[in-house]
Structure formats: structure tokens, C-alpha cells
Tab-separated table of C-alpha atoms and ligand atoms in Angstrom:
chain	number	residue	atom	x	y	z
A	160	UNK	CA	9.298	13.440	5.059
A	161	UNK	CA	8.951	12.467	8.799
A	162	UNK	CA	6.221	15.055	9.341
A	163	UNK	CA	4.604	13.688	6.146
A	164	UNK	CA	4.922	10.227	6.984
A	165	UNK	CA	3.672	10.659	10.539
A	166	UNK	CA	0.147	12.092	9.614
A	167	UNK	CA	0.177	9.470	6.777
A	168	UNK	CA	0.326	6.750	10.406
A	169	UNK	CA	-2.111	9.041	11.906
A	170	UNK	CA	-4.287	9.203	9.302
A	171	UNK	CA	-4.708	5.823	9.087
A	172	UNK	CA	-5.263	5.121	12.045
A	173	UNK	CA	-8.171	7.064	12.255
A	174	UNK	CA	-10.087	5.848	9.112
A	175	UNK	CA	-9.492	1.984	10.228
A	176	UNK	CA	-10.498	2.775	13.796
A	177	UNK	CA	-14.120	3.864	11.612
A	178	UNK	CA	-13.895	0.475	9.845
A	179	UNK	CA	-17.467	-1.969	10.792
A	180	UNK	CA	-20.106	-3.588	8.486
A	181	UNK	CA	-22.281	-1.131	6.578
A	182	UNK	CA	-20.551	1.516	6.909
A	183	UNK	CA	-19.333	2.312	3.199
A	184	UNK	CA	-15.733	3.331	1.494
A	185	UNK	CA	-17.230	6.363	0.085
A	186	UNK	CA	-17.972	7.336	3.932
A	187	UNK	CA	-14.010	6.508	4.441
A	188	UNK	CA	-13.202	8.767	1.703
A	189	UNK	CA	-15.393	11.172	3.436
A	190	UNK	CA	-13.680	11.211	6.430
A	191	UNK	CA	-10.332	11.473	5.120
A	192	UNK	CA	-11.344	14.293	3.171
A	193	UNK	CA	-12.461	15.748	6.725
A	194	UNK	CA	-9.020	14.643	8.699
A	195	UNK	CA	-6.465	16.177	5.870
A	196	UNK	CA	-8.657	19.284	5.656
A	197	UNK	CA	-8.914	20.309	9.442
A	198	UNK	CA	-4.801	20.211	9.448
A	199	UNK	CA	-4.439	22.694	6.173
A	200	UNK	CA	-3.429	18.964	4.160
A	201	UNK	CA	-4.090	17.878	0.493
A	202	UNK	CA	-5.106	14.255	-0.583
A	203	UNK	CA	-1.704	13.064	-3.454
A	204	UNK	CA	-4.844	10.814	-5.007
A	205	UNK	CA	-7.089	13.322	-5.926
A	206	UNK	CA	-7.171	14.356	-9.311
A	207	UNK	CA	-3.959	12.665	-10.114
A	208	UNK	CA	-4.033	11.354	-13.351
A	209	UNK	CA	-7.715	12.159	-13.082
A	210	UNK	CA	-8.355	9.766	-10.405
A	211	UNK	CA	-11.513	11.103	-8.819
A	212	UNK	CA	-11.289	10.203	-4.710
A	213	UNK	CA	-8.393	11.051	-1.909
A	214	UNK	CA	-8.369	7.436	-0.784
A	215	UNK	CA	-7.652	4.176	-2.149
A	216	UNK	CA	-10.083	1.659	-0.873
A	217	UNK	CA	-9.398	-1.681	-2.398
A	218	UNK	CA	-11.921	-4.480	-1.346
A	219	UNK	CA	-11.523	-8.060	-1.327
A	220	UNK	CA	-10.242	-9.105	-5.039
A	221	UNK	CA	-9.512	-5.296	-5.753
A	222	UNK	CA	-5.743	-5.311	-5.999
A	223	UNK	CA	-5.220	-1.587	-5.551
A	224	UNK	CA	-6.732	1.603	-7.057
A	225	UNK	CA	-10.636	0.747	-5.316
A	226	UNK	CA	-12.579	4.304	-5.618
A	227	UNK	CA	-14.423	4.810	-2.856
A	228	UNK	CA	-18.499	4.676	-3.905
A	229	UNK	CA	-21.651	4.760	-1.722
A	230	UNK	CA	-22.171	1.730	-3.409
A	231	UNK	CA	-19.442	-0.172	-1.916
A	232	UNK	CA	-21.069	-1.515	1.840
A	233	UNK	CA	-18.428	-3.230	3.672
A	234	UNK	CA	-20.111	-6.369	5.434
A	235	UNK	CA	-18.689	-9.320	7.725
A	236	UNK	CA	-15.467	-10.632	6.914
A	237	UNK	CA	-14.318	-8.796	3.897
A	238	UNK	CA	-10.748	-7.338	3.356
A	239	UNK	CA	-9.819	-3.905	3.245
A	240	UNK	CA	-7.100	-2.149	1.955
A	241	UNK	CA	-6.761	1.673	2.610
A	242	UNK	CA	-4.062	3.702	0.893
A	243	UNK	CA	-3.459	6.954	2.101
A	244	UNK	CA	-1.071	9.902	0.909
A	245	UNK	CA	-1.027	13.272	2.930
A	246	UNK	CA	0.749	16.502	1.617
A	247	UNK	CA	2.154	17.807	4.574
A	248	UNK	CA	4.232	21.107	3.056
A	249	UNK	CA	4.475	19.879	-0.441
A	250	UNK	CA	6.056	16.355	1.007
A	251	UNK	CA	4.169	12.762	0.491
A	252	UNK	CA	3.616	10.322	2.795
A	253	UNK	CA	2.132	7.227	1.404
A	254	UNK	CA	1.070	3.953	3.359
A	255	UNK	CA	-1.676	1.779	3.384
A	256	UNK	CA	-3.009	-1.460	5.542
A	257	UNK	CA	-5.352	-3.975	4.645
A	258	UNK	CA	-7.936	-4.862	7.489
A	259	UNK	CA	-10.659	-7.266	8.314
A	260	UNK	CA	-13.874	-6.249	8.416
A	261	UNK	CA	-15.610	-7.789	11.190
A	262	UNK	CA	-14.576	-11.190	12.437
A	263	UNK	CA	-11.097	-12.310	10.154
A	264	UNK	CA	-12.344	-15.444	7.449
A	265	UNK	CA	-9.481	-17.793	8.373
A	266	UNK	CA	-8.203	-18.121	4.473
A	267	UNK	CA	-8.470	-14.070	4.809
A	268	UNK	CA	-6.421	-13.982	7.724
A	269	UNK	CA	-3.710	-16.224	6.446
A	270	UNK	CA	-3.559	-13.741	3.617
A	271	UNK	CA	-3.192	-10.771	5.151
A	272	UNK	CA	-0.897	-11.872	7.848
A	273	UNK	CA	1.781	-13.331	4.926
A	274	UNK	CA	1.877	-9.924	2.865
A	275	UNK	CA	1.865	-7.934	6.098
A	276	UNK	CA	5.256	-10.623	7.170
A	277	UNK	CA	6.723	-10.534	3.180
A	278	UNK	CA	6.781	-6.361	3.810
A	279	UNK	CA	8.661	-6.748	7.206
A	280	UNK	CA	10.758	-8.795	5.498
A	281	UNK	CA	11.710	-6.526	3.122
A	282	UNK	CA	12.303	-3.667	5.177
A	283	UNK	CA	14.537	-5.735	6.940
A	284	UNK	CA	17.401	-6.061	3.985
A	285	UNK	CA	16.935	-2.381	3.307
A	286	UNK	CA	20.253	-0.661	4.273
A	287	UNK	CA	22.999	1.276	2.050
A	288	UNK	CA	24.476	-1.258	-0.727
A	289	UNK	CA	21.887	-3.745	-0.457
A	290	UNK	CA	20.181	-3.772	-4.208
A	291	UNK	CA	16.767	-3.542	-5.396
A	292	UNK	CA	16.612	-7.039	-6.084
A	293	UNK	CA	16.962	-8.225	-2.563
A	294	UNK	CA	13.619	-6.182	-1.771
A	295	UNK	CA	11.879	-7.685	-4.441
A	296	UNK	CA	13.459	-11.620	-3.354
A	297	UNK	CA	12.699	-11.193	-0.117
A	298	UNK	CA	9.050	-10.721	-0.642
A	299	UNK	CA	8.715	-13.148	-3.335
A	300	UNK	CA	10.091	-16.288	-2.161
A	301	UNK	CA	8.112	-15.634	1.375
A	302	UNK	CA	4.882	-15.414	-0.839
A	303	UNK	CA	5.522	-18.356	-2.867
A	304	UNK	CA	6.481	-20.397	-0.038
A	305	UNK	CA	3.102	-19.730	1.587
A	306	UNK	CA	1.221	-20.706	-1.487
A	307	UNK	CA	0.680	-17.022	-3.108
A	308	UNK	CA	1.455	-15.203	-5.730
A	309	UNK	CA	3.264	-11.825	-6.614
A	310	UNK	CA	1.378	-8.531	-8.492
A	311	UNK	CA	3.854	-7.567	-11.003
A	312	UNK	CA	1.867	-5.085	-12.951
A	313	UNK	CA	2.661	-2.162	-9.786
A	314	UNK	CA	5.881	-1.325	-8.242
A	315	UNK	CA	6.719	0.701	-4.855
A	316	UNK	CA	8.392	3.922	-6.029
A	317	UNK	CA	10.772	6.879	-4.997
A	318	UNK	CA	8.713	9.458	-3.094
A	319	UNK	CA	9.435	13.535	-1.783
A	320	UNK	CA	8.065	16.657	-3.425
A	321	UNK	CA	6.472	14.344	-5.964
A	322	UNK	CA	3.979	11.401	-5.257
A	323	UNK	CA	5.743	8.518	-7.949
A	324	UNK	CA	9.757	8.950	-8.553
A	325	UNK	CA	12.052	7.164	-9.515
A	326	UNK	CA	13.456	4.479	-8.868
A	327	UNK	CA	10.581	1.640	-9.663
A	328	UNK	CA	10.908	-1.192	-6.669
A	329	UNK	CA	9.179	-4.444	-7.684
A	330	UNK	CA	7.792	-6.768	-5.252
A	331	UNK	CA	9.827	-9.845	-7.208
A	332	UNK	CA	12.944	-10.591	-8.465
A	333	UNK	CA	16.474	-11.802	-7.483
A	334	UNK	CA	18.765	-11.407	-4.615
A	335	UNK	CA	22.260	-9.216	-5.810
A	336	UNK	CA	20.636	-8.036	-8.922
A	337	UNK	CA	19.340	-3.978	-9.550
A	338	UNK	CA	20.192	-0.781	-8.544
A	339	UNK	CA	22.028	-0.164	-5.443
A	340	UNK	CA	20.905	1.980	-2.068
A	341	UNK	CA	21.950	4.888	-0.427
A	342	UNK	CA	21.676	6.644	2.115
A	343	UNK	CA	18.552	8.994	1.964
A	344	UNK	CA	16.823	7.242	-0.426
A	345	UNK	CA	12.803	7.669	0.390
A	346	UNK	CA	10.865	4.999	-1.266
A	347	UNK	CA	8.369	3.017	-0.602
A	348	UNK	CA	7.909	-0.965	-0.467
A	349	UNK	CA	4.224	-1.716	-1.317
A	350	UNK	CA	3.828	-5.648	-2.230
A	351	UNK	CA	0.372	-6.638	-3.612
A	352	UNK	CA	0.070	-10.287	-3.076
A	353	UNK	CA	-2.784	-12.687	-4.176
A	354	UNK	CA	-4.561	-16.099	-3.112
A	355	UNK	CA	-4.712	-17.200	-6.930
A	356	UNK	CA	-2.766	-16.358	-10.200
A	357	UNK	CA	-0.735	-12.686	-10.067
A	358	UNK	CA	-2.489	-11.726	-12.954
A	359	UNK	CA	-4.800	-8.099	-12.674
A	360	UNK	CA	-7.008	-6.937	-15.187
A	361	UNK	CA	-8.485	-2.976	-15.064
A	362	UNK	CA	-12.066	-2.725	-14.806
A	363	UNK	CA	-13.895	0.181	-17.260
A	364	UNK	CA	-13.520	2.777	-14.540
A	365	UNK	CA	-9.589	2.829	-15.793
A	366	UNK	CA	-8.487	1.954	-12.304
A	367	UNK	CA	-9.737	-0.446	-9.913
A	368	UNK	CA	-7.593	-3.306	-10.539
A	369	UNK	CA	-9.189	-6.652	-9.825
A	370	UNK	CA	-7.510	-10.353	-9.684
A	371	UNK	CA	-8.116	-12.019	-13.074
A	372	UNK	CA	-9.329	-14.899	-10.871
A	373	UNK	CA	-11.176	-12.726	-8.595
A	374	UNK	CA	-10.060	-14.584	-5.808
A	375	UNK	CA	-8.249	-12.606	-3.066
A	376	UNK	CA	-5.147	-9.848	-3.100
A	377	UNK	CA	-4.077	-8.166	0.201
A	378	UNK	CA	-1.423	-5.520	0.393
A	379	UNK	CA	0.882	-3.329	2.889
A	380	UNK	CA	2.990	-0.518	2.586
A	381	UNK	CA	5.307	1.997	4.160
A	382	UNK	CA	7.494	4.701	2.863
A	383	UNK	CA	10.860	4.455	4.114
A	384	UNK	CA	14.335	6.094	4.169
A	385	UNK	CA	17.493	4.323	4.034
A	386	UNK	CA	19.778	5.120	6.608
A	387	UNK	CA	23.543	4.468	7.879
A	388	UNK	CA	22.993	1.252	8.994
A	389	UNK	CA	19.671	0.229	7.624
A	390	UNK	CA	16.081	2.398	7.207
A	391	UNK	CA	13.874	4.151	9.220
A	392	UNK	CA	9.762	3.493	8.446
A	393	UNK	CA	8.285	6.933	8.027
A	394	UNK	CA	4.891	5.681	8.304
A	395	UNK	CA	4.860	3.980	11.445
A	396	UNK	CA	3.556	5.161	14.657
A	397	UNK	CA	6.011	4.655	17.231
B	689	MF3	N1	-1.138	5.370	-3.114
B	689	MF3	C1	-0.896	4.619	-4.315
B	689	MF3	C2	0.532	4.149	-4.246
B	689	MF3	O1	0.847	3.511	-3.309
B	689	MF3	C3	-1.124	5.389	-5.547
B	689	MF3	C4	-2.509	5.788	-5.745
B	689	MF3	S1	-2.600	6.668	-7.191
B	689	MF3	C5	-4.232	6.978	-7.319
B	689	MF3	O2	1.392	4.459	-5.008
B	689	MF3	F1	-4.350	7.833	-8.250
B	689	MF3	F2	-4.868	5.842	-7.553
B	689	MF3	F3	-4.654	7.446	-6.181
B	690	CO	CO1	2.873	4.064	-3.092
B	691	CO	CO1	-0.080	4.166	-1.511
């Protein structure tokens, strides 16, 4: 999971260090397919479920689940989120960042800084005994207290040999309540939060998920293992 998690870091590095107006997210999905392939890696997203891309690339009111299209130019001051997942010897590592595009819109920026601060947060009450519920507390009340609102409809999830395990970890909820951790857990923490309502509607393509308000949603997310004392972020780069 460490080896998985690192070239999850690495790999997004790379594709955000590519991010400028006009380039497009199908050339992102290009050049992830190019970065996993030239290390002997697979792409979790593609084909799974039948989704079609190996990158999530989830643009302004897009919530999560964006397929990459030549369609999609980026231009000055949209948001970004890329979710990656490498399979490094059968093992997941799953992470993603959202990113200005261009020079930050200030309403943007407060966005993306809170849900990048409400996922710190809940890393930092990660640690064996702590429950489920003080995850999900942790990144709601910082979100509501900054005027936002919490995606219910997706969850962070176990991760290993398989891409979506159990348990489910929402991005709400209440402090002392749900499942317990342990040591070795790997999950991952993932909150979607939005500038309007927390409602999502599916477009026809059966994935990209939008804002019903279509106003904006920015997320982060590591996978993580719980350890001794608290966790250790795979998906960081040191
Ligand atoms: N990477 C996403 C997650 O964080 C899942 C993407 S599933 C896909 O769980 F099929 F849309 F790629
Ligand atoms: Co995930
Ligand atoms: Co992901």
C-alpha cells in the first residue's frame, strides 16, 4: 500500500504540473495513461463498472466522476479536480486534488482551501478507537461553519487488493457514533464539499455528477492507514 500510494503522489503530481488554459482533460487522461504505462501500472478507473477513462477529471460544478473528453478545454480560473488510482502489484492507491486553473477566482479559492482544511482535519482524529463518526463531524461542522455544504450521496471507502471495500466513511455525521478503528485499517477520507445546496444529480453519461445548483463543489482525498498512535497518509509526498 505504501508503494501504491506513493506513485498515486507521484502521479499526481505530474498531471497537475501539465495543468494551463486550453489544454484539455482528455489530454490529462492521456498522459496518465502514458505515466502508469511506462512503470508496468494499470488505471483502478478504467472499465470499472464500465466507466470508460483512467482519470477522474471533475470540473467546476462536477462533483466527482468528470470523464475526461476533448471537449472539455480548461480556461482561466476554473477548478479542477483530478482523481487518480494506480495498481502498483494488484494494490490501489487512490487520491485526488482539486486545482486552479490559471489565476485562483477568490470565491474559488475560498472553496478549495476549506475542503482541502475539512480533510486535514479529519486525518487528524484518525487513530485506533476513534469512530467513524468523528471523521465524518470533523469535516462537517468545518464546512458548515464556512458557509458550505456536505455531498452525502459518496463516501470514502476501505481500499487494498480491491479499489471500494468496506467500511463506507461519510464525510458527515456525529462525533462518538459508528464503527470503531484499528490499527491497519487502509481507507480513504475523500470529502466532496459544495458552494450551494449538497444535493448532486447524474448527468445521462451515468456518471459525471454535477451540483443540482450547478454552483461550485471542490474535493480532496488521501488513502490512509491507521496506525499505533494515529495514521500515516499513503498518498503524500514527503
Ligand atoms: N477514484 C474514485 C474514488 O475516489 C472512484 C472513481 S470510480 C470511477 O473512489 F469509475 F469513476 F473511476
Ligand atoms: Co476513493
Ligand atoms: Co479517488
Amino acid at each position: 500500500m505504501r508503494r501504491a500510494g506513493r506513485a498515486a503522489a507521484e502521479m499526481i503530481e505530474h498531471l497537475a504540473a501539465l495543468l494551463k488554459p486550453g489544454i484539455s482533460t482528455a489530454d490529462l487522461d492521456d498522459a496518465a495513461v502514458a505515466w502508469t504505462s511506462a512503470r508496468g501500472y494499470r488505471n483502478g478507473p478504467l472499465n470499472y463498472h464500465g466507466y470508460p477513462k483512467s482519470i477522474c477529471t471533475s470540473v467546476n460544478e462536477v462533483v466527482c466522476h468528470g470523464i475526461p473528453t476533448k471537449k472539455l478545454v480548461l480556461k482561466d480560473g476554473d477548478i479542477i479536480n483530478i482523481d487518480v488510482t494506480p495498481i502498483v502489484d494488484g494494490w490501489y492507491g487512490d487520491t485526488s486534488q482539486t486545482y486552479h486553473v490559471g489565476t485562483p477566482r477568490p470565491q474559488a479559492k475560498k472553496l478549495v482551501d476549506v475542503t482541502a482544511e475539512c480533510l486535514r482535519r479529519a486525518i487528524a482524529v484518525v487513530k485506533p478507537g476513534a469512530r467513524l463518526g468523528d471523521i465524518g463531524a470533523a469535516i462537517q461542522e468545518y464546512a458548515e461553519a464556512n458557509g458550505y455544504s456536505v455531498v452525502k450521496d459518496f463516501v470514502g471507502h476501505g481500499i487494498g487488493r480491491t479499489f471500494h471495500a468496506p467500511p463506507q466513511v461519510p464525510h458527515y455525521g456525529k462525533r462518538g457514533k459508528g464503527s470503531r478503528l484499528e490499527k491497519g485499517m487502509c481507507f480513504t477520507i475523500e470529502p466532496m464539499i459544495n458552494a450551494g445546496t449538497w444535493e448532486i444529480e447524474v448527468l445521462d453519461d451515468g456518471w459525471t455528477a454535477v451540483t443540482r445548483d450547478r454552483k461550485l463543489s471542490a474535493q480532496f482525498e488521501h488513502t490512509i492507514v491507521v496506525t499505533e498512535h494515529g495514521c500515516e497518509i499513503l498518498t503524500a509526498l514527503e
